[in-house]
Structure formats: structure tokens, C-alpha cells
Coordinates of C-alpha atoms in Angstrom, one line a residue:
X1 CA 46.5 137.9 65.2
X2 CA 44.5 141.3 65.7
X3 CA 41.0 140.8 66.7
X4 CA 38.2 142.6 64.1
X5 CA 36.6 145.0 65.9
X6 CA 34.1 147.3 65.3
X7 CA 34.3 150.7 63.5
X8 CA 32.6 153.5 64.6
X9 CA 31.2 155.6 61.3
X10 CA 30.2 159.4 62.6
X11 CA 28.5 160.7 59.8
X12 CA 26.7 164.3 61.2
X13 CA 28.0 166.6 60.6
X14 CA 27.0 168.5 64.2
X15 CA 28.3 165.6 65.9
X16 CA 30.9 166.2 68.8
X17 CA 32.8 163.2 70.3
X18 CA 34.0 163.0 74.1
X19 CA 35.3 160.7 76.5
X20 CA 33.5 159.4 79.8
X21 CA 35.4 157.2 81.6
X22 CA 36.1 154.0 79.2
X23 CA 32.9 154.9 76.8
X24 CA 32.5 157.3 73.6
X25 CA 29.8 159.9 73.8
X26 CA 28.5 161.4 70.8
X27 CA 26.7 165.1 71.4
X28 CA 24.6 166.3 68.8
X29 CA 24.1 170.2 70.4
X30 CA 22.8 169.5 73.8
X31 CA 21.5 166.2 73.8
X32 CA 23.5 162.9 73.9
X33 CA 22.7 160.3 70.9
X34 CA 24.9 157.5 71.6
X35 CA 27.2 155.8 73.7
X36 CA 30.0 153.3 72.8
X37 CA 32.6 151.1 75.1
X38 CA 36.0 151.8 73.8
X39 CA 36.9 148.6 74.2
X40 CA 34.6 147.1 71.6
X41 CA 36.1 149.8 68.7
X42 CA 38.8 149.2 66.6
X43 CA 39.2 152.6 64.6
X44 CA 36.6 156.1 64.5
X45 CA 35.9 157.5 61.3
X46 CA 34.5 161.3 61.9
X47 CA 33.3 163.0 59.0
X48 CA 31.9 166.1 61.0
X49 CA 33.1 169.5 61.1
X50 CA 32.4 169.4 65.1
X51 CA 35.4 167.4 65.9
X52 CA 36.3 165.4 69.4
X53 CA 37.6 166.3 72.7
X54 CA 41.5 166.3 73.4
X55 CA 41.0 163.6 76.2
X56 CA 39.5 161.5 73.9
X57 CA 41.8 161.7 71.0
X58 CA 44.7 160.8 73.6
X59 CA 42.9 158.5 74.8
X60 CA 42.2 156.4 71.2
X61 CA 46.3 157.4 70.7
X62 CA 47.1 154.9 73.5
X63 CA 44.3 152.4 73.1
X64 CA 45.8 151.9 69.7
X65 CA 42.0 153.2 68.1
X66 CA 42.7 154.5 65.2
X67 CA 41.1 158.1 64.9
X68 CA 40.5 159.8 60.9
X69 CA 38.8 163.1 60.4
X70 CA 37.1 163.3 56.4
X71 CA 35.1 165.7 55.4
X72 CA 31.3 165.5 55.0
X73 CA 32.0 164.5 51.5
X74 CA 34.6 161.8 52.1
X75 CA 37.7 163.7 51.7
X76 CA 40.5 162.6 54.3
X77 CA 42.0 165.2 56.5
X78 CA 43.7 164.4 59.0
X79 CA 44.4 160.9 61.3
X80 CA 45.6 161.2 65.3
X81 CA 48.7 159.4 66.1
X82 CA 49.5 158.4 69.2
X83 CA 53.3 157.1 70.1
X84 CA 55.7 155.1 67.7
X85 CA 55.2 151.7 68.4
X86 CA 57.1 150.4 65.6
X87 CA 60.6 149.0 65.3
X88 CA 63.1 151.8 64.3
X89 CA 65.4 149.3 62.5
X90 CA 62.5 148.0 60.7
X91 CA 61.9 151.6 59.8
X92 CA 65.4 152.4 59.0
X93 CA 65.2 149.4 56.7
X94 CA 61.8 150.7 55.3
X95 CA 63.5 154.6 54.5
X96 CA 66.9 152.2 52.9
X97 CA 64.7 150.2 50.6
X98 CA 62.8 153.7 49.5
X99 CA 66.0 155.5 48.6
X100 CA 67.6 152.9 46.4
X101 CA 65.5 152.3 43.4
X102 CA 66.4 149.2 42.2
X103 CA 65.1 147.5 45.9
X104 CA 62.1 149.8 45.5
X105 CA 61.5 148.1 42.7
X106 CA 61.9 145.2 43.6
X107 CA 58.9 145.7 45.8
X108 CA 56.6 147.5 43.8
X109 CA 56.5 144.8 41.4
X110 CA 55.0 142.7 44.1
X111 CA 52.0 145.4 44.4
X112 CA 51.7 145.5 40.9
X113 CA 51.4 141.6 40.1
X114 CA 49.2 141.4 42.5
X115 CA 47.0 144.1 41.3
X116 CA 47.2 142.8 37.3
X117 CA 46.7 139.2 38.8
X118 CA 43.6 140.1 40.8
X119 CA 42.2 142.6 38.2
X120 CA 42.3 139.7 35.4
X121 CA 40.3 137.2 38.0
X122 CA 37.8 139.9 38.4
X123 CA 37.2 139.9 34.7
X124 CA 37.2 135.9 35.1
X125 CA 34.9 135.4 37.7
X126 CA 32.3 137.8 35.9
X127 CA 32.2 135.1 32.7
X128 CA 31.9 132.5 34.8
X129 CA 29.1 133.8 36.9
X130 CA 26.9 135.6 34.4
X131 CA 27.9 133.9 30.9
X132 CA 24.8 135.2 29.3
X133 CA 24.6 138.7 30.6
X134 CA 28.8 140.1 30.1
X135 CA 30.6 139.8 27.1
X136 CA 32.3 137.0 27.1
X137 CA 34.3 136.9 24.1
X138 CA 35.6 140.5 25.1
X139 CA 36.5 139.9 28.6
X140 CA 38.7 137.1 27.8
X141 CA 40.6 138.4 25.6
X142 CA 41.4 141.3 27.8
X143 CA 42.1 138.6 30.6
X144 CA 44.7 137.1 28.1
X145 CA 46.3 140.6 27.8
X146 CA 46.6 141.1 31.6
X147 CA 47.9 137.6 31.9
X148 CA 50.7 138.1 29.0
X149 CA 51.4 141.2 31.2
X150 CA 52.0 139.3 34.3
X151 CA 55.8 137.6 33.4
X152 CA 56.9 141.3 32.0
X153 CA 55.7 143.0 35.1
X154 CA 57.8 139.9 37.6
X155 CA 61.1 140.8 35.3
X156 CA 60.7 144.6 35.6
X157 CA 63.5 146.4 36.9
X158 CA 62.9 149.6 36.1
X159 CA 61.0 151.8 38.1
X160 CA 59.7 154.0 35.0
X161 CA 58.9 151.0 33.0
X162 CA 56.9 149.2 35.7
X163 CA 54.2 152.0 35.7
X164 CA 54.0 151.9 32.3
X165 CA 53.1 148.7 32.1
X166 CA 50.6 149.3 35.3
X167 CA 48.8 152.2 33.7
X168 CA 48.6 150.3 30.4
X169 CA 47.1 146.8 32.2
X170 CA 44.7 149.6 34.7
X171 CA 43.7 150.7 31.4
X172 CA 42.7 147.6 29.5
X173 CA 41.0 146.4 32.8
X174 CA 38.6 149.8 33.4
X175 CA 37.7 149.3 29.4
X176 CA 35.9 146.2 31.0
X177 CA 34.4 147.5 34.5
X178 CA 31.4 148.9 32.2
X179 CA 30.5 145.5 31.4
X180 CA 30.0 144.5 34.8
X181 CA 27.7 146.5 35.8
X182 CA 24.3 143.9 35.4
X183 CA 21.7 146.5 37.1
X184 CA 20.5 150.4 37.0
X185 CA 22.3 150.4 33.9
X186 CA 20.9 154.2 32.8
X187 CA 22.5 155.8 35.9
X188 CA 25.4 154.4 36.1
X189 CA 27.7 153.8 33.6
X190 CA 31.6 154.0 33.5
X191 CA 33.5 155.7 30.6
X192 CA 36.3 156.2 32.5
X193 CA 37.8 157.4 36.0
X194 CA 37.5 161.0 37.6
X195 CA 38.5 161.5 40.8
X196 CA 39.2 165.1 42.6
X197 CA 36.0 165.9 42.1
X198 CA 34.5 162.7 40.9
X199 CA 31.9 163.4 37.9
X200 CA 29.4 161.0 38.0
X201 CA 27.7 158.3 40.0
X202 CA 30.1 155.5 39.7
X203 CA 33.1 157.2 40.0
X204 CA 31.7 159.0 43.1
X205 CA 30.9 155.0 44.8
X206 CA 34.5 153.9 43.6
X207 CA 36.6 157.1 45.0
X208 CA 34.4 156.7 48.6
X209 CA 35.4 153.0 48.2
X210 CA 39.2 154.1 47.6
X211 CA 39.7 156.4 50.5
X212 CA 38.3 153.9 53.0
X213 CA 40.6 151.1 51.8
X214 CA 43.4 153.7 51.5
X215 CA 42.5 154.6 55.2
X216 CA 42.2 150.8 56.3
X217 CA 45.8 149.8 54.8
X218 CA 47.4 153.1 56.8
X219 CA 46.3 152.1 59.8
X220 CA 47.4 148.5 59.2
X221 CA 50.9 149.8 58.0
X222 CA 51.3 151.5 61.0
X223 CA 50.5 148.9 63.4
X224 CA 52.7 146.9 61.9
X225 CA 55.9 149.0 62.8
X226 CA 55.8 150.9 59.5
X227 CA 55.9 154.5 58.0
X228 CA 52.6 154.6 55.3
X229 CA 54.0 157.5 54.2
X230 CA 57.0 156.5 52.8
X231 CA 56.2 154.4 49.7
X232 CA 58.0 152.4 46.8
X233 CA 55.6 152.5 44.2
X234 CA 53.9 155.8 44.9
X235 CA 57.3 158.4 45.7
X236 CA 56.9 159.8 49.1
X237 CA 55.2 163.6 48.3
X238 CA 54.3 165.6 51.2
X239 CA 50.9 164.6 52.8
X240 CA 50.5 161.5 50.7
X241 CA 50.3 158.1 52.5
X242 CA 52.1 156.7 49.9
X243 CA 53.1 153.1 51.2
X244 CA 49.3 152.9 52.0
X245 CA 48.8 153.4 48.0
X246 CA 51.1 150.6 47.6
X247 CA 49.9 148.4 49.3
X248 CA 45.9 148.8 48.4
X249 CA 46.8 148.2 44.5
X250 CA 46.8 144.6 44.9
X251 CA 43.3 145.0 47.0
X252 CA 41.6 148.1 44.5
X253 CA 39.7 145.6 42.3
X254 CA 39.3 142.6 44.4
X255 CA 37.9 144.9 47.4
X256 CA 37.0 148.0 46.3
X257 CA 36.1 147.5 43.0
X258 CA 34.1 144.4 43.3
X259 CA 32.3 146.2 46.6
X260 CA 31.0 149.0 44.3
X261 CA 29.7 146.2 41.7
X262 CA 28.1 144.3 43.9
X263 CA 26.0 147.6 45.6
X264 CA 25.3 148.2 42.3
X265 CA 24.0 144.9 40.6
X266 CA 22.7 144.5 44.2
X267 CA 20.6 147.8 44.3
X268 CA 21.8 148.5 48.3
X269 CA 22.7 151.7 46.1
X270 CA 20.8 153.6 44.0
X271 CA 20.3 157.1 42.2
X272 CA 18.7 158.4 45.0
X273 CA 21.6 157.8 47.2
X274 CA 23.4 160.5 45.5
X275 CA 23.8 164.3 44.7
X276 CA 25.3 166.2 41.7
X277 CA 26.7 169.9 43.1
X278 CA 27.0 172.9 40.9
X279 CA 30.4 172.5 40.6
X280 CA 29.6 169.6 38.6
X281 CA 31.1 167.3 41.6
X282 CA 29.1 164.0 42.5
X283 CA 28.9 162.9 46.2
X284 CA 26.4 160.9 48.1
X285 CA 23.8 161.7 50.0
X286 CA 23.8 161.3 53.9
X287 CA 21.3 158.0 53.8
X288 CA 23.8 157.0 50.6
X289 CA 26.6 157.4 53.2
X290 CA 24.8 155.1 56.2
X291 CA 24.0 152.6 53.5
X292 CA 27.5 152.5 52.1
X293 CA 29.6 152.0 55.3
X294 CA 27.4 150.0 56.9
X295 CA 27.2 147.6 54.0
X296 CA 31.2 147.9 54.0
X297 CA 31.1 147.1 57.6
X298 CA 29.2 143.7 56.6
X299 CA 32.3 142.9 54.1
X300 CA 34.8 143.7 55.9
X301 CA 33.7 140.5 58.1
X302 CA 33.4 138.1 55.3
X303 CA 35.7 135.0 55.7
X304 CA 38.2 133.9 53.2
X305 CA 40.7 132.1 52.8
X306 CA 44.2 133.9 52.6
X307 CA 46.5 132.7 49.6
X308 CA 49.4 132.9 51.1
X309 CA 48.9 131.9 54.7
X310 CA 46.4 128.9 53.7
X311 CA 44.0 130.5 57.0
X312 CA 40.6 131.9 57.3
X313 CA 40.4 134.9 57.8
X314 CA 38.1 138.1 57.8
X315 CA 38.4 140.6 54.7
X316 CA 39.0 143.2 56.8
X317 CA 42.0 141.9 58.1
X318 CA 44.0 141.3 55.3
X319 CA 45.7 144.9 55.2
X320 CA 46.8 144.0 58.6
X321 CA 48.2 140.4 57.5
X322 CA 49.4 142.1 54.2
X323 CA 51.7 144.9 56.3
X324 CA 52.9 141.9 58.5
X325 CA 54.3 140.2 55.7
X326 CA 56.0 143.4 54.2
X327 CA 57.6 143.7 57.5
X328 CA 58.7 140.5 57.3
X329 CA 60.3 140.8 53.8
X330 CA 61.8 143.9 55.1
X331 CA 63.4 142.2 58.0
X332 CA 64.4 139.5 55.9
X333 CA 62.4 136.9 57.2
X334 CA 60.6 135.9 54.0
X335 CA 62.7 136.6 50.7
X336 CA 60.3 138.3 48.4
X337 CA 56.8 139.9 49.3
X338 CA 54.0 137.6 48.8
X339 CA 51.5 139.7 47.3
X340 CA 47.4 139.0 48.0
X341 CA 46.4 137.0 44.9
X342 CA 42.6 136.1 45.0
X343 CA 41.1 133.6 43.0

């Protein structure tokens, strides 16, 4: 099983990464401002316009570190590869399964169940916790509708037909995520998602949220042998890591969404922690940025129990055990993909 290691979150924007020996060094101008063994890092997230040193970006390449460039705001750019180390039949069987759309959709319902399943217990778990302070009566009856979705979404074979019926249970479950928000009610309210740019405060939390679990699932794809560019949900299109969109839909609400709530209700994250631009485009602030990825940092070590594999297990590993058991279906070890269902 891989070990959870630490991430390393540059967030100036002056910063400049280079390698001495076995350890990180982080340059802000002249002066040095931190130092980090390699050994205790598991993947670098730079969001500064400086960039790194080639002999530390091959370096990370064959240490297996993976190494993602954003920009200040959050927007991915770019992420340093190193060798294949995957399987080429495995990835041969990967590119197969993506050309024939019946198999594809054979998988994508699997993303999709899982997503509808876990988006409905999300909706659950709110009228269990706070009876008195969600609507109750409304939230269960859009849980019934995402439940009656469930058996038509399993006996989908048609590509075209199974996003339909995703877009119409995403739909039915954002009409909800308003009601979940218990705190700071005034500045942030959802009405509905925007993303490139997002236009307001909780959309801005949500698409930060997205792009690191997009991110997070990549690199898991990829360690475990497969392309996360070539997807059977999302159609490959050229720069998209479409696989890696797959295969966060059944984690969006459970992970992401839930994240964002509970910074929210929790107040780690307030107004203050973000900025509206001219261009209408809301982003957050450098000390909203600390906050946010360090408190994601704190989640993705939270133990649970995985459905599937009956094992505890950290949250941030369950891309990685997720990829392993798509490259298990795809080998044919296991007959259908077991999607993540939480409870």
C-alpha cells in the first residue's frame, strides 16, 4: 500500500525551488526560507510564477514526487512526468475500452453510481445531523429522486443517455447544497455553479476544492499504470485529464463538497479570505489559500473505512486504492469496477 506522505504547498509567488543534495530549497530572491528532505514528500504543488530548477524536476521525475505548476489563482498548468512506469498492456487495454463505447460505458456507469449514491448520503447525513436547522422534508425527497435514479443509471447502456441522467441527478443535488450551508449565511450562498471564472465566494471554495482532487486522482491514475488523460466518461479532448474527471465524480460530493461545507459551517473560512477582481472573477486571498490547503492537508489524513476493501485507511489515499481497482477491472481481475460508495 503507498505510504501518505507529505505535500509540499508553494504558495509565493516569488518563490524558486532547487535541489541540494536529497533536500528542497525554497529561494525567495536571495534569501533561503525553507528546506525540506525529499524523502518525507509525496507530491509539490507550485503556484508561483518563479518556477524550479531542472535538476530538481528530474529529480522528483524519478523519486516518483509528483510535481504540478497552478497559477497564483489555482488554475492548473502544467505537471512534470518522469518515465512510464505503467504496464503497456494494461494501457493498451485502457486505450481498447475508450474506443468501444459500449465498454466505456460500461465503466462510466460505475463513476456515475457512485457519484448519485454518495451525493444522496450527503443530503442524508445533513438530516440526520442537524434535523432542526436543514429542511428536512425537502432533502428527502430529493434523496428519494437520486435513489429512484440509481437502478436506471446501473442498466444504462447508452453513453448519451447516461449523462443525461447525471446532469439531471447533479442538478437535483446542487438545488440542495444551499441548504447546507448552517453558518455566514449572508456571504455565501449557492444559486448555482460557475466555474471558469468562478463568480462568487462559494463557487470560488468548490472550484479550488475540484482542481486539487482532480490533481490528486491524476497522480493516483498514473501511479497505478494508467493514462489520466484518456477517459470513459469525460471523451479524451486535448489537455484534459479526462480519466482523472472520471474517476473524482464518485469523490466530488463526499470529498470536495463536504470539505467546502464543513470550512464554511466551521468558519476556518471566511469573507475575508477572499477577493472579487474587476473582471468580476472570485479567488482567494493568499492567507485564504494557507488556510485552505493546510486544512485539506489535515483531511486528507482522516481515517476511514473503505467500502469495498473493508480496511482503514487515510482519505487521501483513496484515489490511489480507487485507480488500483480500475486497473484491476481492466486486467480482468475483478469483473465490474467497485465504485467508492460512502455511507
Amino acid at each position: 500500500m503507498r505510504q501518505l506522505l507529505n505535500t509540499l504547498f508553494v504558495l509565493s509567488e516569488d518563490a524558486y525551488l532547487s535541489l541540494d543534495g536529497e533536500t528542497v530549497v525554497v529561494r525567495r530572491g536571495d534569501a533561503e526560507a525553507a528546506r525540506f528532505a525529499m524523502h518525507t514528500l509525496e507530491a509539490i504543488l507550485c503556484f508561483s510564477y518563479a518556477g524550479a530548477s531542472p535538476a530538481l524536476l528530474g529529480a522528483c521525475a524519478a523519486r516518483g514526487i509528483d510535481f504540478c505548476f497552478f497559477s497564483p489563482q489555482g488554475r492548473f498548468l502544467a505537471r512534470v512526468a518522469g518515465q512510464e512506469r505503467g504496464n503497456v498492456l494494461l494501457r493498451q487495454q485502457q486505450y481498447r475500452v475508450a474506443d468501444d463505447p459500449n465498454q466505456s460505458c460500461r465503466y462510466a456507469r460505475g463513476f456515475v453510481m457512485g457519484k448519485v449514491y454518495n451525493g444522496r448520503w450527503v443530503l442524508e447525513r445533513a438530516t440526520r445531523d442537524h434535523p432542526q436547522r436543514v429542511p428536512v422534508d425537502k432533502l428527502k425527497t430529493v434523496s428519494a429522486q437520486l435513489a429512484a435514479a440509481l437502478p436506471l443509471i446501473r442498466d444504462c447502456d447508452n453513453p448519451d443517455q447516461l449523462r443525461g441522467l447525471e446532469g439531471e441527478a447533479a442538478q437535483r443535488y446542487f438545488s440542495c447544497l444551499d441548504d447546507l450551508i448552517l453558518q455566514q449565511r449572508s456571504n455565501f450562498q449557492f444559486v448555482g455553479r460557475s466555474r471558469r471564472p468562478p463568480l462568487d465566494n462559494i463557487n470560488a471554495l468548490l472550484s479550488f476544492a475540484y482542481t486539487l482532487l482532480a490533481n490528486d486522482c491524476a497522480a493516483a491514475l498514473t501511479a497505478a499504470g494508467l493514462d489520466p488523460y484518456v477517459g470513459f466518461m469525460h471523451r479524451p479532448r486535448p489537455g484534459r485529464r479526462s480519466l482523472a474527471l472520471d474517476l473524482m465524480e464518485e469523490l466530488r460530493t463526499v470529498y470536495a463538497d463536504r470539505f467546502v461545507l464543513s470550512c464554511i459551517n466551521g468558519k476556518l473560512l471566511t469573507a475575508k479570505h477572499l477577493v472579487r477582481q474587476e473582471s468580476g472573477a472570485v479567488l482567494l486571498t493568499d492567507e485564504g489559500r494557507k488556510a485552505f490547503l493546510s486544512a485539506w492537508q489535515r483531511k486528507k489524513q482522516e481515517t476511514i473505512t473503505h467500502p469495498f476493501l473493508n480496511e482503514k485507511l487515510p482519505w487521501g489515499l483513496v484515489p490511489y486504492v480507487q485507480a488500483l481497482l480500475l486497473a484491476r477491472t481492466l486486467r480482468g481481475d475483478l469483473e465490474l469496477y467497485p465504485p467508492f460508495f460512502w455511507k
